[in-house]
mmCIF file of C-alpha atoms in Angstrom:
data_model
loop_
_atom_site.group_PDB
_atom_site.id
_atom_site.type_symbol
_atom_site.label_atom_id
_atom_site.label_comp_id
_atom_site.label_asym_id
_atom_site.label_seq_id
_atom_site.Cartn_x
_atom_site.Cartn_y
_atom_site.Cartn_z
ATOM 1 C CA MET E 10 -90.603 -18.603 1.096
ATOM 2 C CA HIS E 11 -92.332 -21.995 2.933
ATOM 3 C CA LEU E 12 -91.686 -20.106 6.200
ATOM 4 C CA LEU E 13 -93.145 -16.732 5.282
ATOM 5 C CA THR E 14 -96.349 -18.700 3.761
ATOM 6 C CA LEU E 15 -96.561 -20.612 7.312
ATOM 7 C CA ILE E 16 -96.584 -17.314 9.165
ATOM 8 C CA ARG E 17 -99.069 -15.544 6.752
ATOM 9 C CA THR E 18 -101.642 -18.722 7.334
ATOM 10 C CA ASN E 19 -101.029 -19.354 10.907
ATOM 11 C CA TYR E 20 -103.008 -17.053 13.408
ATOM 12 C CA TYR E 21 -100.586 -17.407 16.292
ATOM 13 C CA LEU E 22 -97.701 -17.388 14.107
ATOM 14 C CA LYS E 23 -98.764 -14.127 12.364
ATOM 15 C CA ILE E 24 -99.314 -12.507 15.652
ATOM 16 C CA MET E 25 -95.936 -13.420 16.882
ATOM 17 C CA ALA E 26 -94.264 -12.355 13.650
ATOM 18 C CA ARG E 27 -96.144 -8.929 13.769
ATOM 19 C CA PHE E 28 -94.894 -8.528 17.440
ATOM 20 C CA VAL E 29 -91.262 -8.819 16.313
ATOM 21 C CA GLU E 30 -91.841 -6.579 13.349
ATOM 22 C CA LYS E 31 -93.139 -3.823 15.361
ATOM 23 C CA ARG E 32 -90.203 -4.360 18.039
ATOM 24 C CA MET E 33 -87.616 -4.229 15.238
ATOM 25 C CA LYS E 34 -89.468 -1.086 13.542
ATOM 26 C CA ARG E 35 -89.333 0.657 16.729
ATOM 27 C CA PHE E 36 -85.823 0.239 17.440
ATOM 28 C CA LEU E 37 -84.783 1.328 13.988
ATOM 29 C CA LEU E 38 -87.072 4.448 14.190
ATOM 30 C CA GLY E 39 -85.629 5.371 17.462
ATOM 31 C CA GLY E 40 -81.956 5.103 15.959
ATOM 32 C CA ILE E 41 -82.878 7.000 12.786
ATOM 33 C CA ARG E 42 -84.437 9.876 14.907
ATOM 34 C CA TYR E 43 -81.299 9.980 17.063
ATOM 35 C CA ILE E 44 -78.882 9.940 14.311
ATOM 36 C CA VAL E 45 -80.612 11.971 11.570
ATOM 37 C CA LYS E 46 -81.499 15.625 12.512
ATOM 38 C CA ALA E 47 -84.943 17.076 11.850
ATOM 39 C CA PRO E 48 -85.266 18.949 8.548
ATOM 40 C CA ALA E 49 -85.775 22.547 8.078
ATOM 41 C CA PRO E 50 -89.487 23.482 7.433
ATOM 42 C CA GLU E 51 -90.344 24.446 3.755
ATOM 43 C CA THR E 52 -93.335 24.996 1.864
ATOM 44 C CA ILE E 53 -94.350 23.518 -1.541
ATOM 45 C CA ASN E 54 -94.325 27.135 -3.226
ATOM 46 C CA ASN E 55 -90.764 27.691 -2.016
ATOM 47 C CA LEU E 56 -89.492 24.536 -3.522
ATOM 48 C CA VAL E 57 -87.086 24.820 -6.478
ATOM 49 C CA GLY E 58 -85.859 22.265 -9.151
ATOM 50 C CA ILE E 59 -88.296 19.683 -8.248
ATOM 51 C CA GLU E 60 -87.581 17.250 -11.294
ATOM 52 C CA LYS E 61 -87.475 13.758 -9.535
ATOM 53 C CA ILE E 62 -90.102 12.555 -7.032
ATOM 54 C CA LEU E 63 -90.433 9.258 -5.158
ATOM 55 C CA ILE E 64 -93.869 8.275 -3.612
ATOM 56 C CA ILE E 65 -93.248 5.754 -0.804
ATOM 57 C CA ARG E 66 -95.945 2.941 -0.008
ATOM 58 C CA PRO E 67 -93.785 -0.317 0.477
ATOM 59 C CA ASN E 68 -96.892 -2.222 2.200
ATOM 60 C CA PHE E 69 -98.027 -5.744 1.204
ATOM 61 C CA ARG E 70 -101.799 -5.041 1.661
ATOM 62 C CA LEU E 71 -103.687 -4.392 -1.481
ATOM 63 C CA GLY E 72 -106.004 -1.843 0.106
ATOM 64 C CA ASN E 73 -103.163 0.252 1.650
ATOM 65 C CA ALA E 74 -101.854 0.676 -1.804
ATOM 66 C CA LEU E 75 -104.895 1.652 -3.466
ATOM 67 C CA ILE E 76 -105.684 4.229 -0.600
ATOM 68 C CA SER E 77 -102.430 6.139 -2.120
ATOM 69 C CA THR E 78 -103.494 6.120 -5.503
ATOM 70 C CA PRO E 79 -104.929 9.607 -5.415
ATOM 71 C CA VAL E 80 -101.739 10.993 -4.406
ATOM 72 C CA ILE E 81 -100.103 9.978 -7.615
ATOM 73 C CA ASP E 82 -102.487 11.782 -9.785
ATOM 74 C CA ALA E 83 -102.185 15.097 -7.566
ATOM 75 C CA PHE E 84 -98.422 15.246 -7.803
ATOM 76 C CA ARG E 85 -98.720 14.726 -11.489
ATOM 77 C CA GLU E 86 -101.005 17.719 -11.790
ATOM 78 C CA ARG E 87 -98.965 19.912 -9.398
ATOM 79 C CA PHE E 88 -95.464 18.749 -11.252
ATOM 80 C CA PRO E 89 -96.515 17.896 -14.588
ATOM 81 C CA SER E 90 -92.983 17.737 -16.244
ATOM 82 C CA ALA E 91 -91.227 15.979 -13.277
ATOM 83 C CA ARG E 92 -90.286 12.289 -13.187
ATOM 84 C CA ILE E 93 -92.707 10.482 -10.599
ATOM 85 C CA ASP E 94 -91.463 7.012 -9.340
ATOM 86 C CA TYR E 95 -93.231 4.790 -6.852
ATOM 87 C CA LEU E 96 -91.988 2.409 -4.297
ATOM 88 C CA ALA E 97 -94.399 -0.457 -3.855
ATOM 89 C CA THR E 98 -94.234 -4.017 -3.451
ATOM 90 C CA ASP E 99 -94.343 -7.061 -5.731
ATOM 91 C CA LYS E 100 -97.806 -8.056 -4.360
ATOM 92 C CA THR E 101 -99.303 -4.417 -4.654
ATOM 93 C CA TRP E 102 -97.773 -3.221 -7.843
ATOM 94 C CA PRO E 103 -100.434 -4.706 -10.511
ATOM 95 C CA LEU E 104 -103.060 -2.592 -8.843
ATOM 96 C CA LEU E 105 -100.922 0.772 -9.305
ATOM 97 C CA GLN E 106 -100.735 -0.100 -13.245
ATOM 98 C CA GLN E 107 -102.231 2.573 -15.518
ATOM 99 C CA ARG E 108 -101.651 5.302 -13.045
ATOM 100 C CA PRO E 109 -99.285 8.207 -14.162
ATOM 101 C CA VAL E 110 -96.000 6.626 -12.821
ATOM 102 C CA ASP E 111 -92.755 6.512 -14.713
ATOM 103 C CA TYR E 112 -91.047 3.789 -12.858
ATOM 104 C CA PHE E 113 -91.757 1.318 -10.039
ATOM 105 C CA PHE E 114 -89.471 0.318 -7.407
ATOM 106 C CA LEU E 115 -90.534 -3.091 -5.859
ATOM 107 C CA LEU E 116 -90.021 -4.532 -2.442
ATOM 108 C CA SER E 117 -90.195 -8.196 -2.122
ATOM 109 C CA ARG E 118 -91.389 -10.276 0.955
ATOM 110 C CA SER E 119 -88.242 -12.344 0.472
ATOM 111 C CA ALA E 120 -86.554 -9.297 1.902
ATOM 112 C CA ILE E 121 -87.797 -10.140 5.408
ATOM 113 C CA LEU E 122 -85.559 -13.184 5.178
ATOM 114 C CA ARG E 123 -82.809 -11.506 3.166
ATOM 115 C CA PRO E 124 -82.146 -7.913 4.592
ATOM 116 C CA TRP E 125 -79.363 -7.277 2.316
ATOM 117 C CA GLN E 126 -82.102 -6.787 -0.284
ATOM 118 C CA CYS E 127 -83.266 -3.826 1.599
ATOM 119 C CA VAL E 128 -80.045 -2.366 1.641
ATOM 120 C CA THR E 129 -79.432 -2.733 -2.184
ATOM 121 C CA LEU E 130 -82.871 -1.069 -2.686
ATOM 122 C CA LEU E 131 -81.947 1.659 -0.661
ATOM 123 C CA ARG E 132 -78.528 2.250 -2.158
ATOM 124 C CA ARG E 133 -80.523 2.175 -5.764
ATOM 125 C CA LEU E 134 -82.960 4.747 -4.451
ATOM 126 C CA ARG E 135 -80.128 7.253 -3.028
ATOM 127 C CA ALA E 136 -78.448 6.841 -6.489
ATOM 128 C CA GLN E 137 -81.500 8.644 -7.987
ATOM 129 C CA ARG E 138 -80.772 11.794 -6.046
ATOM 130 C CA TYR E 139 -84.501 12.402 -5.593
ATOM 131 C CA ASP E 140 -85.652 16.103 -5.147
ATOM 132 C CA LEU E 141 -89.052 15.290 -3.288
ATOM 133 C CA ALA E 142 -89.626 12.004 -1.333
ATOM 134 C CA VAL E 143 -93.351 11.674 -0.230
ATOM 135 C CA GLN E 144 -94.157 9.257 2.775
ATOM 136 C CA VAL E 145 -97.828 8.495 2.014
ATOM 137 C CA SER E 146 -98.772 6.854 5.195
ATOM 138 C CA GLY E 147 -98.162 8.828 8.550
ATOM 139 C CA GLY E 148 -98.121 5.470 10.526
ATOM 140 C CA SER E 149 -95.859 3.683 8.451
ATOM 141 C CA THR E 150 -92.335 3.141 10.276
ATOM 142 C CA SER E 151 -90.857 1.546 7.166
ATOM 143 C CA GLY E 152 -92.140 4.245 4.860
ATOM 144 C CA PHE E 153 -90.453 6.949 7.317
ATOM 145 C CA ILE E 154 -87.165 5.014 7.443
ATOM 146 C CA VAL E 155 -86.924 5.066 3.524
ATOM 147 C CA THR E 156 -87.962 8.724 3.344
ATOM 148 C CA ARG E 157 -85.261 9.917 5.637
ATOM 149 C CA LEU E 158 -82.336 7.385 4.393
ATOM 150 C CA ILE E 159 -82.443 7.923 0.441
ATOM 151 C CA GLY E 160 -81.285 11.223 0.932
ATOM 152 C CA ALA E 161 -83.976 13.376 -0.791
ATOM 153 C CA ARG E 162 -83.346 17.172 -0.811
ATOM 154 C CA TYR E 163 -86.824 17.572 0.555
ATOM 155 C CA PRO E 164 -88.996 14.848 2.729
ATOM 156 C CA MET E 165 -92.798 15.226 2.787
ATOM 157 C CA GLY E 166 -95.265 13.559 5.110
ATOM 158 C CA SER E 167 -97.772 13.745 7.690
ATOM 159 C CA GLY E 168 -96.499 15.216 10.902
ATOM 160 C CA LYS E 169 -96.515 13.200 14.165
ATOM 161 C CA GLY E 170 -96.211 14.694 17.643
ATOM 162 C CA HIS E 171 -94.317 17.661 18.606
ATOM 163 C CA GLN E 172 -91.092 16.722 16.779
ATOM 164 C CA ARG E 173 -90.655 17.597 13.007
ATOM 165 C CA TRP E 174 -90.256 14.564 10.843
ATOM 166 C CA TYR E 175 -90.393 16.308 7.359
ATOM 167 C CA SER E 176 -89.682 19.416 5.514
ATOM 168 C CA ILE E 177 -93.199 19.555 4.419
ATOM 169 C CA GLU E 178 -95.834 18.389 6.931
ATOM 170 C CA ALA E 179 -99.543 18.008 6.260
ATOM 171 C CA GLU E 180 -101.552 19.780 8.998
ATOM 172 C CA GLY E 181 -104.641 18.609 10.403
ATOM 173 C CA THR E 182 -105.901 15.173 11.847
ATOM 174 C CA SER E 183 -107.889 12.890 9.955
ATOM 175 C CA SER E 184 -110.447 10.209 11.318
ATOM 176 C CA HIS E 185 -110.716 8.484 8.065
ATOM 177 C CA ALA E 186 -107.716 7.210 5.724
ATOM 178 C CA TYR E 187 -109.092 8.628 2.621
ATOM 179 C CA ASP E 188 -109.294 12.084 4.324
ATOM 180 C CA ALA E 189 -105.819 11.612 5.506
ATOM 181 C CA ILE E 190 -104.568 11.495 1.928
ATOM 182 C CA VAL E 191 -106.581 14.557 1.036
ATOM 183 C CA ASN E 192 -104.857 16.393 3.907
ATOM 184 C CA LEU E 193 -101.371 15.124 2.742
ATOM 185 C CA THR E 194 -101.966 16.647 -0.745
ATOM 186 C CA ARG E 195 -103.485 19.968 0.326
ATOM 187 C CA PRO E 196 -100.201 21.881 0.365
ATOM 188 C CA LEU E 197 -100.035 21.049 -3.340
ATOM 189 C CA GLY E 198 -102.981 23.236 -3.911
ATOM 190 C CA VAL E 199 -104.654 20.786 -6.456
ATOM 191 C CA ALA E 200 -107.743 18.720 -6.123
ATOM 192 C CA CYS E 201 -107.443 15.275 -4.888
ATOM 193 C CA ARG E 202 -110.005 12.779 -5.040
ATOM 194 C CA ASN E 203 -111.355 11.217 -1.685
ATOM 195 C CA ARG E 204 -111.608 7.830 -2.762
ATOM 196 C CA PRO E 205 -109.189 5.246 -4.529
ATOM 197 C CA LEU E 206 -108.496 5.184 -8.068
ATOM 198 C CA LEU E 207 -108.124 1.966 -10.155
ATOM 199 C CA GLN E 208 -108.225 1.996 -14.121
ATOM 200 C CA ILE E 209 -109.434 -1.397 -15.712
ATOM 201 C CA THR E 210 -108.408 -1.933 -19.476
ATOM 202 C CA GLU E 211 -110.811 -2.856 -22.030
ATOM 203 C CA GLN E 212 -109.499 -6.355 -22.538
ATOM 204 C CA GLU E 213 -109.694 -6.885 -18.691
ATOM 205 C CA ARG E 214 -113.293 -5.765 -18.995
ATOM 206 C CA TYR E 215 -114.008 -8.528 -21.697
ATOM 207 C CA GLN E 216 -112.226 -11.101 -19.596
ATOM 208 C CA ALA E 217 -114.448 -10.060 -16.739
ATOM 209 C CA ILE E 218 -117.772 -10.330 -18.700
ATOM 210 C CA THR E 219 -116.683 -13.626 -19.866
ATOM 211 C CA LYS E 220 -116.001 -15.007 -16.535
ATOM 212 C CA ILE E 221 -119.134 -13.810 -15.097
ATOM 213 C CA GLN E 222 -121.203 -15.374 -18.053
ATOM 214 C CA GLN E 223 -119.384 -18.658 -17.454
ATOM 215 C CA LEU E 224 -120.263 -18.685 -13.647
ATOM 216 C CA ALA E 225 -123.950 -17.624 -14.514
ATOM 217 C CA SER E 226 -124.193 -20.298 -17.253
ATOM 218 C CA LEU E 227 -123.999 -23.047 -14.331
ATOM 219 C CA HIS E 228 -127.616 -22.258 -13.464
ATOM 220 C CA SER E 229 -129.708 -23.016 -16.434
ATOM 221 C CA GLU E 230 -132.571 -20.950 -14.920
ATOM 222 C CA GLN E 231 -130.720 -17.913 -14.945
ATOM 223 C CA PRO E 232 -129.787 -15.621 -17.927
ATOM 224 C CA PRO E 233 -125.912 -15.073 -18.495
ATOM 225 C CA ASP E 234 -125.796 -11.316 -17.620
ATOM 226 C CA THR E 235 -123.309 -9.590 -15.431
ATOM 227 C CA ASN E 236 -126.028 -8.101 -13.002
ATOM 228 C CA PHE E 237 -124.992 -9.543 -9.523
ATOM 229 C CA ILE E 238 -124.111 -9.184 -5.805
ATOM 230 C CA ALA E 239 -120.534 -9.846 -4.999
ATOM 231 C CA ILE E 240 -119.984 -11.554 -1.443
ATOM 232 C CA PHE E 241 -116.383 -11.536 -0.434
ATOM 233 C CA VAL E 242 -115.656 -13.907 2.400
ATOM 234 C CA GLY E 243 -112.180 -12.911 4.200
ATOM 235 C CA GLY E 244 -110.689 -10.724 6.719
ATOM 236 C CA HIS E 245 -107.740 -10.529 8.895
ATOM 237 C CA GLN E 246 -107.655 -12.235 12.251
ATOM 238 C CA ASN E 247 -110.451 -10.744 14.497
ATOM 239 C CA LYS E 248 -112.300 -8.940 11.337
ATOM 240 C CA ARG E 249 -113.343 -12.601 10.141
ATOM 241 C CA TRP E 250 -116.946 -13.596 10.382
ATOM 242 C CA PRO E 251 -117.748 -17.320 11.353
ATOM 243 C CA LEU E 252 -118.714 -19.844 8.637
ATOM 244 C CA ALA E 253 -122.429 -20.287 9.975
ATOM 245 C CA PHE E 254 -122.855 -16.605 9.137
ATOM 246 C CA TRP E 255 -121.820 -17.081 5.460
ATOM 247 C CA LEU E 256 -123.843 -20.233 5.000
ATOM 248 C CA MET E 257 -126.964 -18.552 6.429
ATOM 249 C CA LEU E 258 -126.434 -15.534 4.049
ATOM 250 C CA ILE E 259 -126.101 -17.805 1.072
ATOM 251 C CA ASP E 260 -129.381 -19.514 2.196
ATOM 252 C CA ALA E 261 -131.042 -15.955 2.541
ATOM 253 C CA MET E 262 -129.842 -15.058 -0.979
ATOM 254 C CA GLU E 263 -131.644 -18.255 -2.593
ATOM 255 C CA ALA E 264 -134.789 -17.316 -0.709
ATOM 256 C CA CYS E 265 -134.542 -13.819 -1.921
ATOM 257 C CA LYS E 266 -133.952 -15.009 -5.527
ATOM 258 C CA ILE E 267 -130.987 -12.570 -6.010
ATOM 259 C CA ARG E 268 -128.107 -13.398 -8.189
ATOM 260 C CA TYR E 269 -124.886 -13.398 -6.278
ATOM 261 C CA VAL E 270 -121.311 -14.529 -6.424
ATOM 262 C CA VAL E 271 -119.058 -15.781 -3.730
ATOM 263 C CA PHE E 272 -115.396 -14.942 -3.509
ATOM 264 C CA LEU E 273 -112.969 -16.563 -0.847
ATOM 265 C CA GLY E 274 -110.073 -14.581 0.416
ATOM 266 C CA PRO E 275 -106.432 -15.928 0.386
ATOM 267 C CA GLU E 276 -106.798 -17.281 4.006
ATOM 268 C CA GLU E 277 -110.374 -18.508 3.799
ATOM 269 C CA PHE E 278 -109.521 -21.783 2.053
ATOM 270 C CA ARG E 279 -110.635 -23.861 4.989
ATOM 271 C CA LEU E 280 -114.070 -22.553 4.316
ATOM 272 C CA LEU E 281 -113.867 -23.654 0.650
ATOM 273 C CA ALA E 282 -115.523 -27.182 1.091
ATOM 274 C CA PRO E 283 -118.645 -26.231 3.032
ATOM 275 C CA ILE E 284 -119.531 -23.246 0.907
ATOM 276 C CA GLU E 285 -118.776 -25.247 -2.271
ATOM 277 C CA GLN E 286 -121.101 -28.043 -1.130
ATOM 278 C CA ARG E 287 -123.761 -25.445 0.070
ATOM 279 C CA LEU E 288 -123.857 -23.908 -3.469
ATOM 280 C CA MET E 289 -124.029 -27.131 -5.245
ATOM 281 C CA SER E 290 -127.776 -27.030 -5.208
ATOM 282 C CA SER E 291 -127.814 -23.310 -5.703
ATOM 283 C CA LEU E 292 -130.300 -21.657 -8.226
ATOM 284 C CA TYR E 293 -128.738 -18.195 -7.869
ATOM 285 C CA GLY E 294 -125.212 -18.329 -6.591
ATOM 286 C CA SER E 295 -121.812 -19.242 -7.934
ATOM 287 C CA LEU E 296 -118.541 -19.552 -6.281
ATOM 288 C CA CYS E 297 -115.679 -17.820 -8.197
ATOM 289 C CA PRO E 298 -112.149 -19.535 -8.234
ATOM 290 C CA PRO E 299 -109.043 -17.484 -7.005
ATOM 291 C CA LEU E 300 -108.214 -14.899 -9.756
ATOM 292 C CA PRO E 301 -105.269 -12.542 -10.073
ATOM 293 C CA SER E 302 -105.688 -9.022 -8.383
ATOM 294 C CA ARG E 303 -106.569 -7.101 -11.638
ATOM 295 C CA HIS E 304 -108.958 -9.912 -13.017
ATOM 296 C CA PHE E 305 -110.640 -10.069 -9.591
ATOM 297 C CA ALA E 306 -110.791 -6.280 -9.629
ATOM 298 C CA ALA E 307 -112.222 -6.236 -13.233
ATOM 299 C CA VAL E 308 -114.883 -8.920 -12.145
ATOM 300 C CA LEU E 309 -115.945 -6.903 -9.094
ATOM 301 C CA GLY E 310 -116.549 -3.578 -11.206
ATOM 302 C CA ARG E 311 -119.387 -5.551 -13.041
ATOM 303 C CA ALA E 312 -121.035 -6.183 -9.595
ATOM 304 C CA ARG E 313 -124.049 -4.082 -8.570
ATOM 305 C CA LEU E 314 -122.887 -4.276 -4.973
ATOM 306 C CA LEU E 315 -120.022 -5.813 -2.760
ATOM 307 C CA VAL E 316 -120.890 -7.421 0.696
ATOM 308 C CA THR E 317 -117.627 -7.953 2.791
ATOM 309 C CA PRO E 318 -115.759 -7.631 6.008
ATOM 310 C CA ASP E 319 -112.422 -7.390 4.346
ATOM 311 C CA LEU E 320 -110.927 -3.971 3.885
ATOM 312 C CA GLY E 321 -108.944 -4.686 0.734
ATOM 313 C CA PRO E 322 -112.129 -5.471 -1.669
ATOM 314 C CA MET E 323 -113.978 -2.571 0.039
ATOM 315 C CA HIS E 324 -111.005 -0.299 -1.169
ATOM 316 C CA LEU E 325 -111.258 -1.999 -4.770
ATOM 317 C CA ALA E 326 -114.805 -1.364 -4.875
ATOM 318 C CA ALA E 327 -114.356 2.130 -3.717
ATOM 319 C CA ALA E 328 -111.879 2.525 -6.555
ATOM 320 C CA LEU E 329 -114.354 1.338 -9.167
ATOM 321 C CA ASP E 330 -117.331 3.174 -7.665
ATOM 322 C CA VAL E 331 -119.148 -0.002 -6.556
ATOM 323 C CA ALA E 332 -121.401 0.438 -3.803
ATOM 324 C CA THR E 333 -120.652 -1.643 -0.682
ATOM 325 C CA ILE E 334 -122.165 -2.981 2.570
ATOM 326 C CA SER E 335 -119.034 -3.094 5.016
ATOM 327 C CA LEU E 336 -119.550 -5.661 7.733
ATOM 328 C CA VAL E 337 -117.557 -4.146 10.668
ATOM 329 C CA ARG E 338 -116.823 -5.875 14.039
ATOM 330 C CA GLN E 339 -113.734 -3.911 14.930
ATOM 331 C CA LYS E 340 -113.603 -0.114 15.915
ATOM 332 C CA GLU E 341 -110.388 0.530 13.942
ATOM 333 C CA SER E 342 -112.234 -0.763 10.510
ATOM 334 C CA LEU E 343 -114.582 2.400 10.923
ATOM 335 C CA GLY E 344 -111.721 4.487 9.721
ATOM 336 C CA PHE E 345 -111.131 2.743 6.433
ATOM 337 C CA VAL E 346 -114.694 1.847 5.303
ATOM 338 C CA PRO E 347 -115.970 3.403 1.849
ATOM 339 C CA GLN E 348 -118.037 6.666 2.772
ATOM 340 C CA GLU E 349 -120.023 7.428 -0.252
ATOM 341 C CA ALA E 350 -123.860 7.968 0.289
ATOM 342 C CA TYR E 351 -124.604 4.742 -1.444
ATOM 343 C CA ASP E 352 -122.282 2.908 0.678
ATOM 344 C CA ILE E 353 -123.592 1.307 3.950
ATOM 345 C CA THR E 354 -121.653 0.421 7.110
ATOM 346 C CA LEU E 355 -123.158 -2.318 9.399
ATOM 347 C CA TRP E 356 -122.028 -2.880 12.934
ATOM 348 C CA ARG E 357 -121.821 -6.373 13.674
ATOM 349 C CA PRO E 358 -125.078 -7.070 12.038
ATOM 350 C CA GLU E 359 -127.428 -10.412 11.896
ATOM 351 C CA VAL E 360 -127.947 -11.951 8.577
ATOM 352 C CA SER E 361 -131.439 -10.695 8.363
ATOM 353 C CA THR E 362 -129.969 -7.010 8.620
ATOM 354 C CA VAL E 363 -127.541 -7.572 5.864
ATOM 355 C CA VAL E 364 -130.198 -8.968 3.611
ATOM 356 C CA GLU E 365 -132.553 -6.192 4.169
ATOM 357 C CA ALA E 366 -129.694 -3.753 3.085
ATOM 358 C CA ILE E 367 -129.103 -5.829 0.094
ATOM 359 C CA ARG E 368 -132.607 -5.619 -0.979
ATOM 360 C CA ALA E 369 -133.073 -1.983 -0.287
ATOM 361 C CA ASN E 370 -129.932 -1.432 -2.584
ATOM 362 C CA VAL E 371 -131.518 -3.492 -5.149
ATOM 363 C CA ASP E 372 -134.694 -1.701 -5.214
ATOM 364 C CA ARG E 373 -133.007 1.706 -5.268
ATOM 365 C CA GLN E 374 -130.887 0.616 -8.230
ATOM 366 C CA ASN E 375 -133.797 -0.727 -10.037
ATOM 367 C CA THR E 376 -135.913 2.631 -9.487
ATOM 368 C CA THR E 377 -132.914 4.636 -10.733
ATOM 369 C CA VAL E 378 -132.652 2.629 -13.948
ATOM 370 C CA LEU E 379 -136.385 2.947 -14.409
ATOM 371 C CA GLU E 380 -136.391 6.658 -13.789
ATOM 372 C CA GLN E 381 -133.559 7.051 -16.386
ATOM 373 C CA THR E 382 -135.346 4.930 -18.837
ATOM 374 C CA ALA E 383 -138.554 6.868 -18.494
ATOM 375 C CA ALA E 384 -136.438 10.312 -18.931
ATOM 376 C CA VAL E 385 -134.903 8.888 -22.123
ATOM 377 C CA ILE E 386 -138.424 7.796 -23.623
ATOM 378 C CA GLY E 387 -139.767 11.142 -22.468
#
């Protein structure tokens, strides 16, 4: 596991590993498409005996797993009596809890170095004899491979190119990841939420409030409330923002006297010391220590706003209906940022632009609270 950790934290090793991974997947994909013939086209209404369904999303990024969550609820509504299983990873599984899934199959990162684990997992899946296998992401090679090799009676997914890949193929193209999920579930004839889903338990809410109050108590001038701006410092490769940007944003938040909490991504601990030092004299900001994914989600759910360039926390905020300010510097990210009316996307902004957007959001929320209070009193 030391080798995998080194690859994940080293920029150049990560690029090389992804290049090798893509070449291997392309080789496997070509072999499967050559060996396994294209399935006959079907429609949902013509399917019979759908008793066991497998939803497939073996991806290690938390955001990608969250995007798939509305699919689970859509299939549960369409097939209420069917057994619905989900192929996830050991990293993403915690965020999928509380969804209507009967059983989770988990893929571990260790399978990269132990390919026999993948073979064992495929055998377990084939033994289930699924009636319907659903490939959530149209661009996932590993998902397609699993979908075709487990021997389900009907494979389902998003079409790609002129060749048929699945018995049931979603029609239409989507410029946004959330819309792609809606397209995938459209053949079911049921409503599908155009935004991720995440359910926080009462115990997790209590733990989150306790954690936030602990952070707020570090500043005697501030009341121990849960009304704060979340700033998540993170991002993969070229999506990252420099340290100077975050330090300037912290200074601007102090000048505006707005309460905020800073979170660091798993690959940003090189920034821990300078950010921690800057916050030592802070009157309004706190640095939250690393938290397990669900605990972090519960804390984020108490924020009034999230500011980040990292897509994973963006999807978490979207699932919790927390407003976001997305800091974007790569065009491909535009197809993944939250897109509700209260969400804001900023293209390579200056710090002053970010602060202006934060203040506008705070003013709008304060106005809404005053209007609601006046309506109750009236």
